[in-house]
Amino acid sequence: MTRQVKRAFKYRFYPTGEQAAELSRTFGCVRLVYNKALEDRTRAWYGEQRRISYVQSSAALTQWKKSEELAFLTAVSSVPLQQALRHLQAAFGNFFAKRAQYPRYKSRKKSRASAEYTRSAFTWRGGRLTLAKMAAPLDIRWSRPLPHGAEPTTVTVSRDPAGRWFVSLLCEDTLAPAPATTAAVGIDAGITSLVTLSTGETISNPRHERRDRARLARAQRELSRKAKGSNNRAKARVKAARVHARIADRRRDFLHKLSTRLVRENQTVVIEDLTVRNLLKNGTLARAISDAAWTDLRMMLEYKCAWYGRELVVIDRWFPSSKLCGPCGTVAAKMPLNVREWTCGCGAMHDRDVNAARNILAAGLAASACGDGVRPQRESSRTGRSSVKQETQRATAGTPRL
């Protein structure tokens, strides 16, 4: 049975000088409106205990445009400015629902330069996209086709720190479920091997950041030697950003291929509920954990399973997957990171990662049979432990194998 989903198709484009100037002005105005609206909301709440709604912020935007100081806001399309206010409203909604922290101001240097256009602010004719305030369509490189007959409902234009321009088109797409299969797989995330499957297969960690570490270090050294505020420093910053972009692109491409393969081949995928934020507190392994990008892999598995009719089961982060002997059910007292193979008292010999993946699969299938996709998490206050997975804590005896 097919289903309708909204998908974003991202392409690179090359703007003309006029288009680049117009988009740069729009990015600046979007950032200004967002920050000013956030400032007003913060002042009203902490000073008067009064909340400001989106409607009130929109009315304030109209008054800002009439003032002499902010009259330049009228030079760009009004739609991206209104969308910035909607994004701020959503950020506050997430904050009050305790799904996110308090909204932060957008920095000129660190925040993502982007602008969102709705239907009223762009023209789509014959496969050519023209944004508001522009006379010519964007020069988009169509690396893949849009769904047949699909038209974008929302367009987001962005520029990354490396100076590359991208346009993301949100379209309705019809997806058919993947062919049914009885296969199921448990996945144990790691550092030496990016993932180990319950089938015994290990997928090595490409270590994208390590491959370009020397190039990145050289670019950052050159950046640090340039005078602040100089044109040479701006050029050096772009060179360093290009190295980061190269690493991120390769990592994203690898994770997309891996997640797609796992979803296509298996009806049920079982993973652990890792708390990556806490894992990064381990100073020895933080860099390797960041490079592994386990959170990105989980996110891809989540939406791809939903798209193609697969089941994703997430088990409790406290489940002793590495210390549990599958055949007899015995849980080892300790399992330092340097122990990669171990023998249970029942005589069973285990590879640490393969055993963990098989235990994860068994626990996930049991939870799925009970209709519980996520096993209940243990309160950390009971044991006095932080929610850091035991397997990634540095052992006092021996050095972990990375």
Tab-separated table of C-alpha atoms in Angstrom:
chain	number	residue	atom	x	y	z
A	1	MET	CA	0.000	0.000	0.000
A	2	THR	CA	1.517	3.296	-1.097
A	3	ARG	CA	1.674	6.335	1.153
A	4	GLN	CA	2.102	10.061	0.647
A	5	VAL	CA	5.035	11.678	2.390
A	6	LYS	CA	6.727	15.041	2.227
A	7	ARG	CA	10.333	14.801	1.097
A	8	ALA	CA	12.995	17.453	0.729
A	9	PHE	CA	15.186	17.278	-2.371
A	10	LYS	CA	18.402	19.224	-1.972
A	11	TYR	CA	20.414	20.541	-4.920
A	12	ARG	CA	23.390	22.773	-5.409
A	13	PHE	CA	22.987	25.934	-7.485
A	14	TYR	CA	25.203	28.723	-8.734
A	15	PRO	CA	23.705	32.201	-8.340
A	16	THR	CA	24.589	35.217	-10.426
A	17	GLY	CA	26.180	38.217	-8.739
A	18	GLU	CA	22.803	39.954	-8.407
A	19	GLN	CA	21.137	36.834	-7.019
A	20	ALA	CA	23.933	36.262	-4.518
A	21	ALA	CA	23.673	39.859	-3.309
A	22	GLU	CA	19.873	39.604	-2.982
A	23	LEU	CA	20.077	36.335	-1.055
A	24	SER	CA	22.826	37.680	1.214
A	25	ARG	CA	20.629	40.670	2.060
A	26	THR	CA	17.729	38.327	2.729
A	27	PHE	CA	19.833	36.147	5.036
A	28	GLY	CA	20.866	39.206	7.022
A	29	CYS	CA	17.318	40.489	7.329
A	30	VAL	CA	16.027	37.074	8.383
A	31	ARG	CA	18.653	36.886	11.102
A	32	LEU	CA	17.898	40.423	12.282
A	33	VAL	CA	14.130	39.835	12.464
A	34	TYR	CA	14.599	36.569	14.353
A	35	ASN	CA	16.988	38.119	16.882
A	36	LYS	CA	14.889	41.245	17.385
A	37	ALA	CA	11.704	39.238	17.906
A	38	LEU	CA	13.531	36.979	20.362
A	39	GLU	CA	14.822	40.025	22.223
A	40	ASP	CA	11.304	41.466	22.503
A	41	ARG	CA	9.883	38.180	23.739
A	42	THR	CA	12.661	37.742	26.297
A	43	ARG	CA	12.287	41.304	27.584
A	44	ALA	CA	8.502	40.988	27.842
A	45	TRP	CA	8.649	37.717	29.742
A	46	TYR	CA	11.448	38.473	32.208
A	47	GLY	CA	10.482	42.117	32.654
A	48	GLU	CA	6.676	41.975	32.631
A	49	GLN	CA	5.835	38.257	32.844
A	50	ARG	CA	4.009	38.696	29.537
A	51	ARG	CA	4.060	36.375	26.539
A	52	ILE	CA	4.187	37.653	22.976
A	53	SER	CA	2.399	35.584	20.332
A	54	TYR	CA	3.270	35.131	16.674
A	55	VAL	CA	0.464	37.531	15.695
A	56	GLN	CA	1.921	40.243	17.924
A	57	SER	CA	5.419	39.637	16.526
A	58	SER	CA	4.053	39.884	12.985
A	59	ALA	CA	2.377	43.200	13.823
A	60	ALA	CA	5.648	44.427	15.315
A	61	LEU	CA	7.443	43.486	12.094
A	62	THR	CA	5.087	45.745	10.162
A	63	GLN	CA	5.972	48.638	12.474
A	64	TRP	CA	9.692	47.922	12.158
A	65	LYS	CA	9.455	48.276	8.405
A	66	LYS	CA	7.835	51.708	8.813
A	67	SER	CA	10.633	53.001	11.029
A	68	GLU	CA	13.527	54.900	9.507
A	69	GLU	CA	16.107	52.663	11.202
A	70	LEU	CA	14.736	49.378	9.788
A	71	ALA	CA	13.230	50.595	6.528
A	72	PHE	CA	15.714	48.412	4.620
A	73	LEU	CA	13.615	45.357	5.572
A	74	THR	CA	11.204	46.331	2.797
A	75	ALA	CA	13.917	45.733	0.194
A	76	VAL	CA	13.680	41.949	0.549
A	77	SER	CA	10.756	39.563	0.225
A	78	SER	CA	8.439	39.634	3.229
A	79	VAL	CA	7.832	35.869	3.177
A	80	PRO	CA	11.250	34.771	4.565
A	81	LEU	CA	10.858	37.343	7.341
A	82	GLN	CA	7.446	35.957	8.285
A	83	GLN	CA	8.857	32.436	8.170
A	84	ALA	CA	11.588	33.497	10.603
A	85	LEU	CA	8.880	34.536	13.064
A	86	ARG	CA	7.134	31.189	12.583
A	87	HIS	CA	10.388	29.368	13.266
A	88	LEU	CA	10.816	31.380	16.453
A	89	GLN	CA	7.264	30.496	17.485
A	90	ALA	CA	8.040	26.806	16.909
A	91	ALA	CA	11.255	27.139	18.939
A	92	PHE	CA	9.308	28.540	21.884
A	93	GLY	CA	6.712	25.800	21.500
A	94	ASN	CA	9.464	23.177	21.761
A	95	PHE	CA	10.923	24.990	24.759
A	96	PHE	CA	7.663	25.131	26.690
A	97	ALA	CA	7.016	21.466	25.830
A	98	LYS	CA	10.472	20.670	27.275
A	99	ARG	CA	11.700	19.274	23.980
A	100	ALA	CA	14.449	21.867	23.553
A	101	GLN	CA	16.383	24.550	25.370
A	102	TYR	CA	15.525	28.245	25.368
A	103	PRO	CA	15.896	29.756	21.858
A	104	ARG	CA	19.269	31.334	21.190
A	105	TYR	CA	20.255	34.326	19.106
A	106	LYS	CA	21.523	33.708	15.591
A	107	SER	CA	25.177	34.619	15.106
A	108	ARG	CA	26.390	36.171	11.876
A	109	LYS	CA	29.437	33.904	11.759
A	110	LYS	CA	28.193	30.670	13.317
A	111	SER	CA	24.509	30.356	12.469
A	112	ARG	CA	23.269	28.779	9.249
A	113	ALA	CA	22.583	31.343	6.531
A	114	SER	CA	19.193	30.395	5.099
A	115	ALA	CA	15.826	31.741	4.024
A	116	GLU	CA	12.538	29.899	3.535
A	117	TYR	CA	10.080	30.744	0.763
A	118	THR	CA	6.477	29.539	0.573
A	119	ARG	CA	4.300	29.264	-2.541
A	120	SER	CA	3.540	32.972	-2.705
A	121	ALA	CA	7.238	33.874	-2.885
A	122	PHE	CA	8.490	31.749	-5.780
A	123	THR	CA	7.474	30.701	-9.278
A	124	TRP	CA	7.786	27.138	-10.576
A	125	ARG	CA	7.381	26.844	-14.323
A	126	GLY	CA	8.692	24.159	-16.618
A	127	GLY	CA	11.086	22.853	-13.992
A	128	ARG	CA	12.650	26.281	-13.423
A	129	LEU	CA	12.597	28.028	-10.059
A	130	THR	CA	12.428	31.819	-9.737
A	131	LEU	CA	12.415	33.413	-6.281
A	132	ALA	CA	10.716	36.642	-5.292
A	133	LYS	CA	12.657	39.842	-6.054
A	134	MET	CA	14.591	38.018	-8.800
A	135	ALA	CA	14.202	38.367	-12.549
A	136	ALA	CA	15.928	35.145	-13.621
A	137	PRO	CA	15.556	31.536	-12.420
A	138	LEU	CA	18.222	29.858	-10.318
A	139	ASP	CA	20.924	27.855	-12.079
A	140	ILE	CA	20.230	24.539	-10.309
A	141	ARG	CA	22.280	21.396	-10.949
A	142	TRP	CA	19.653	18.645	-11.031
A	143	SER	CA	21.626	15.732	-9.589
A	144	ARG	CA	18.431	13.663	-9.392
A	145	PRO	CA	14.917	14.200	-10.724
A	146	LEU	CA	11.967	15.328	-8.655
A	147	PRO	CA	9.037	12.893	-8.307
A	148	HIS	CA	6.939	12.768	-11.478
A	149	GLY	CA	4.459	15.613	-11.532
A	150	ALA	CA	5.585	16.977	-8.160
A	151	GLU	CA	5.746	20.706	-7.491
A	152	PRO	CA	7.562	22.225	-4.511
A	153	THR	CA	5.426	23.630	-1.711
A	154	THR	CA	8.317	25.197	0.215
A	155	VAL	CA	11.765	26.273	-0.939
A	156	THR	CA	14.695	26.785	1.419
A	157	VAL	CA	17.841	28.496	0.143
A	158	SER	CA	21.035	28.230	2.161
A	159	ARG	CA	24.759	28.932	2.001
A	160	ASP	CA	27.199	26.787	3.965
A	161	PRO	CA	30.443	28.030	5.591
A	162	ALA	CA	32.382	26.747	2.578
A	163	GLY	CA	30.538	29.243	0.350
A	164	ARG	CA	28.407	26.636	-1.442
A	165	TRP	CA	24.796	27.482	-2.292
A	166	PHE	CA	21.989	24.950	-1.874
A	167	VAL	CA	18.257	24.917	-2.521
A	168	SER	CA	15.945	22.422	-0.816
A	169	LEU	CA	12.563	21.701	-2.440
A	170	LEU	CA	9.831	20.210	-0.253
A	171	CYS	CA	7.525	18.037	-2.386
A	172	GLU	CA	4.800	15.440	-1.993
A	173	ASP	CA	6.071	11.991	-2.931
A	174	THR	CA	4.396	8.596	-3.216
A	175	LEU	CA	6.348	5.750	-1.644
A	176	ALA	CA	5.655	2.063	-1.991
A	177	PRO	CA	6.590	-0.247	0.896
A	178	ALA	CA	9.649	-2.400	0.432
A	179	PRO	CA	9.087	-6.086	-0.382
A	180	ALA	CA	8.167	-8.010	2.760
A	181	THR	CA	10.832	-10.191	4.342
A	182	THR	CA	11.205	-12.201	7.529
A	183	ALA	CA	14.784	-11.068	8.178
A	184	ALA	CA	15.611	-9.169	11.357
A	185	VAL	CA	18.902	-7.659	12.459
A	186	GLY	CA	20.378	-6.348	15.674
A	187	ILE	CA	22.904	-3.521	15.451
A	188	ASP	CA	25.674	-2.830	17.934
A	189	ALA	CA	27.319	0.557	17.388
A	190	GLY	CA	31.011	0.855	17.986
A	191	ILE	CA	34.192	2.708	17.137
A	192	THR	CA	36.564	0.061	15.795
A	193	SER	CA	33.688	-1.272	13.710
A	194	LEU	CA	31.063	1.339	13.011
A	195	VAL	CA	28.339	-1.276	13.421
A	196	THR	CA	28.365	-5.003	14.106
A	197	LEU	CA	25.344	-6.971	12.924
A	198	SER	CA	23.743	-9.948	14.632
A	199	THR	CA	24.536	-11.944	11.489
A	200	GLY	CA	28.212	-11.718	12.414
A	201	GLU	CA	29.028	-9.113	9.770
A	202	THR	CA	31.138	-6.181	10.853
A	203	ILE	CA	31.169	-2.894	8.964
A	204	SER	CA	34.427	-1.071	9.494
A	205	ASN	CA	34.503	2.544	10.576
A	206	PRO	CA	35.651	4.726	7.629
A	207	ARG	CA	37.046	7.313	10.092
A	208	HIS	CA	36.379	10.188	7.705
A	209	GLU	CA	37.725	12.834	10.073
A	210	ARG	CA	40.968	10.949	10.671
A	211	ARG	CA	41.600	10.613	6.934
A	212	ASP	CA	41.607	14.401	6.524
A	213	ARG	CA	43.002	15.298	9.948
A	214	ALA	CA	46.373	16.480	8.616
A	215	ARG	CA	44.725	18.622	5.936
A	216	LEU	CA	42.299	20.063	8.487
A	217	ALA	CA	45.086	20.839	10.959
A	218	ARG	CA	47.079	22.630	8.264
A	219	ALA	CA	44.050	24.724	7.240
A	220	GLN	CA	43.341	25.646	10.858
A	221	ARG	CA	46.965	26.645	11.469
A	222	GLU	CA	46.879	28.934	8.464
A	223	LEU	CA	43.620	30.426	9.724
A	224	SER	CA	45.055	31.110	13.187
A	225	ARG	CA	47.982	33.051	11.681
A	226	LYS	CA	45.836	35.545	9.789
A	227	ALA	CA	44.976	38.913	11.266
A	228	LYS	CA	41.444	39.112	12.603
A	229	GLY	CA	39.131	41.044	10.329
A	230	SER	CA	41.415	40.784	7.300
A	231	ASN	CA	40.444	39.496	3.866
A	232	ASN	CA	43.125	36.813	4.093
A	233	ARG	CA	41.529	35.508	7.281
A	234	ALA	CA	38.160	35.289	5.524
A	235	LYS	CA	39.785	33.296	2.701
A	236	ALA	CA	41.512	30.993	5.181
A	237	ARG	CA	38.214	30.449	7.002
A	238	VAL	CA	36.602	29.296	3.764
A	239	LYS	CA	39.480	26.880	3.090
A	240	ALA	CA	39.071	25.326	6.533
A	241	ALA	CA	35.311	25.122	6.032
A	242	ARG	CA	35.823	23.276	2.750
A	243	VAL	CA	37.798	20.572	4.544
A	244	HIS	CA	35.019	20.226	7.112
A	245	ALA	CA	32.444	20.064	4.312
A	246	ARG	CA	34.400	17.338	2.537
A	247	ILE	CA	34.440	15.244	5.713
A	248	ALA	CA	30.739	15.800	6.396
A	249	ASP	CA	29.731	14.972	2.807
A	250	ARG	CA	31.612	11.684	2.797
A	251	ARG	CA	30.222	10.713	6.195
A	252	ARG	CA	26.633	11.514	5.177
A	253	ASP	CA	26.948	9.582	1.929
A	254	PHE	CA	28.292	6.504	3.730
A	255	LEU	CA	25.546	6.568	6.382
A	256	HIS	CA	22.809	6.959	3.763
A	257	LYS	CA	24.059	3.921	1.852
A	258	LEU	CA	24.409	1.856	5.028
A	259	SER	CA	20.992	2.761	6.452
A	260	THR	CA	19.249	2.163	3.109
A	261	ARG	CA	20.817	-1.267	2.819
A	262	LEU	CA	19.804	-2.262	6.373
A	263	VAL	CA	16.208	-1.136	5.824
A	264	ARG	CA	15.861	-2.882	2.474
A	265	GLU	CA	17.242	-6.207	3.662
A	266	ASN	CA	15.420	-6.497	7.018
A	267	GLN	CA	11.827	-6.298	8.179
A	268	THR	CA	12.847	-5.513	11.771
A	269	VAL	CA	15.840	-3.422	12.806
A	270	VAL	CA	16.862	-3.324	16.478
A	271	ILE	CA	19.195	-0.689	17.928
A	272	GLU	CA	20.202	0.618	21.344
A	273	ASP	CA	19.017	3.888	22.855
A	274	LEU	CA	22.439	5.500	23.167
A	275	THR	CA	22.770	8.883	24.884
A	276	VAL	CA	25.450	10.346	22.647
A	277	ARG	CA	25.536	13.662	24.488
A	278	ASN	CA	26.678	11.911	27.650
A	279	LEU	CA	29.061	9.649	25.773
A	280	LEU	CA	30.865	12.744	24.480
A	281	LYS	CA	31.881	13.549	28.058
A	282	ASN	CA	34.496	10.822	27.695
A	283	GLY	CA	37.479	12.964	26.731
A	284	THR	CA	39.443	10.036	25.331
A	285	LEU	CA	36.762	8.843	22.921
A	286	ALA	CA	34.796	12.032	22.231
A	287	ARG	CA	36.469	12.752	18.897
A	288	ALA	CA	35.988	9.201	17.614
A	289	ILE	CA	32.360	9.125	18.805
A	290	SER	CA	31.605	12.392	17.019
A	291	ASP	CA	33.169	11.068	13.821
A	292	ALA	CA	31.068	7.878	14.013
A	293	ALA	CA	27.839	9.969	13.943
A	294	TRP	CA	25.610	7.368	15.621
A	295	THR	CA	22.813	9.913	16.043
A	296	ASP	CA	22.684	10.580	12.300
A	297	LEU	CA	22.520	6.839	11.598
A	298	ARG	CA	19.634	6.393	14.023
A	299	MET	CA	17.748	9.330	12.513
A	300	MET	CA	18.125	7.858	9.024
A	301	LEU	CA	16.941	4.455	10.187
A	302	GLU	CA	13.907	6.016	11.869
A	303	TYR	CA	12.489	7.843	8.885
A	304	LYS	CA	13.463	5.204	6.320
A	305	CYS	CA	11.761	2.462	8.334
A	306	ALA	CA	8.659	4.642	8.521
A	307	TRP	CA	8.794	5.286	4.764
A	308	TYR	CA	9.193	1.696	3.652
A	309	GLY	CA	7.004	-0.145	6.150
A	310	ARG	CA	9.755	-1.567	8.338
A	311	GLU	CA	9.810	-1.839	12.131
A	312	LEU	CA	12.479	-0.094	14.185
A	313	VAL	CA	12.823	-1.304	17.775
A	314	VAL	CA	14.886	0.688	20.275
A	315	ILE	CA	15.909	-1.113	23.454
A	316	ASP	CA	16.858	0.301	26.836
A	317	ARG	CA	20.287	1.933	27.053
A	318	TRP	CA	20.948	0.001	30.291
A	319	PHE	CA	20.486	-3.398	28.690
A	320	PRO	CA	23.794	-5.313	29.321
A	321	SER	CA	24.234	-6.356	25.718
A	322	SER	CA	28.013	-6.891	25.875
A	323	LYS	CA	28.106	-8.611	29.277
A	324	LEU	CA	25.200	-10.996	28.730
A	325	CYS	CA	25.842	-14.585	27.669
A	326	GLY	CA	23.086	-15.467	25.211
A	327	PRO	CA	23.097	-19.272	25.682
A	328	CYS	CA	22.914	-19.362	29.497
A	329	GLY	CA	21.791	-15.842	30.434
A	330	THR	CA	24.704	-15.125	32.759
A	331	VAL	CA	25.750	-11.478	33.088
A	332	ALA	CA	29.459	-10.870	33.555
A	333	ALA	CA	30.392	-8.656	36.487
A	334	LYS	CA	32.820	-6.516	34.498
A	335	MET	CA	33.611	-6.030	30.835
A	336	PRO	CA	36.422	-3.471	30.273
A	337	LEU	CA	36.804	-2.014	26.807
A	338	ASN	CA	40.066	-3.816	26.164
A	339	VAL	CA	38.295	-7.183	26.450
A	340	ARG	CA	37.182	-7.998	22.908
A	341	GLU	CA	36.634	-11.746	23.359
A	342	TRP	CA	35.533	-13.584	26.471
A	343	THR	CA	34.478	-17.040	27.639
A	344	CYS	CA	31.448	-17.604	29.852
A	345	GLY	CA	31.390	-20.100	32.713
A	346	CYS	CA	29.119	-22.303	30.596
A	347	GLY	CA	31.937	-22.698	28.085
A	348	ALA	CA	30.505	-20.427	25.378
A	349	MET	CA	33.087	-18.223	23.661
A	350	HIS	CA	31.965	-14.772	22.562
A	351	ASP	CA	33.177	-12.000	20.327
A	352	ARG	CA	32.225	-8.915	22.299
A	353	ASP	CA	30.507	-6.989	19.484
A	354	VAL	CA	28.813	-9.931	17.751
A	355	ASN	CA	27.475	-11.174	21.089
A	356	ALA	CA	26.138	-7.693	21.862
A	357	ALA	CA	24.390	-7.462	18.481
A	358	ARG	CA	22.743	-10.869	18.943
A	359	ASN	CA	21.569	-9.956	22.445
A	360	ILE	CA	20.193	-6.667	21.129
A	361	LEU	CA	18.252	-8.554	18.457
A	362	ALA	CA	16.808	-11.021	20.972
A	363	ALA	CA	15.769	-8.238	23.343
A	364	GLY	CA	14.242	-6.242	20.498
A	365	LEU	CA	12.209	-9.163	19.181
A	366	ALA	CA	10.942	-9.875	22.707
A	367	ALA	CA	9.957	-6.232	23.177
A	368	SER	CA	8.283	-6.151	19.754
A	369	ALA	CA	6.292	-9.302	20.547
A	370	CYS	CA	5.030	-7.624	23.714
A	371	GLY	CA	4.030	-4.548	21.735
A	372	ASP	CA	6.632	-2.401	23.469
A	373	GLY	CA	9.022	-0.777	21.001
A	374	VAL	CA	11.190	0.788	23.707
A	375	ARG	CA	12.096	-1.012	26.907
A	376	PRO	CA	11.571	1.063	30.093
A	377	GLN	CA	14.640	2.974	31.143
A	378	ARG	CA	16.134	2.591	34.595
A	379	GLU	CA	16.227	5.659	36.817
A	380	SER	CA	19.839	6.758	37.110
A	381	SER	CA	19.181	8.101	40.629
A	382	ARG	CA	18.713	4.548	41.914
A	383	THR	CA	22.183	3.432	41.066
A	384	GLY	CA	23.957	6.757	41.183
A	385	ARG	CA	25.225	6.248	37.645
A	386	SER	CA	25.078	8.715	34.802
A	387	SER	CA	23.388	7.599	31.612
A	388	VAL	CA	26.685	6.808	29.905
A	389	LYS	CA	26.780	3.406	28.260
A	390	GLN	CA	29.088	1.162	30.274
A	391	GLU	CA	30.798	-0.208	27.190
A	392	THR	CA	32.203	3.209	26.226
A	393	GLN	CA	33.614	4.145	29.623
A	394	ARG	CA	37.378	3.980	29.700
A	395	ALA	CA	38.588	1.005	31.670
A	396	THR	CA	41.070	1.574	34.427
A	397	ALA	CA	43.045	-1.468	33.320
A	398	GLY	CA	44.240	-1.469	29.739
A	399	THR	CA	43.753	0.895	26.821
A	400	PRO	CA	40.547	0.627	24.733
A	401	ARG	CA	41.030	-0.554	21.186
A	402	LEU	CA	39.726	2.140	18.818
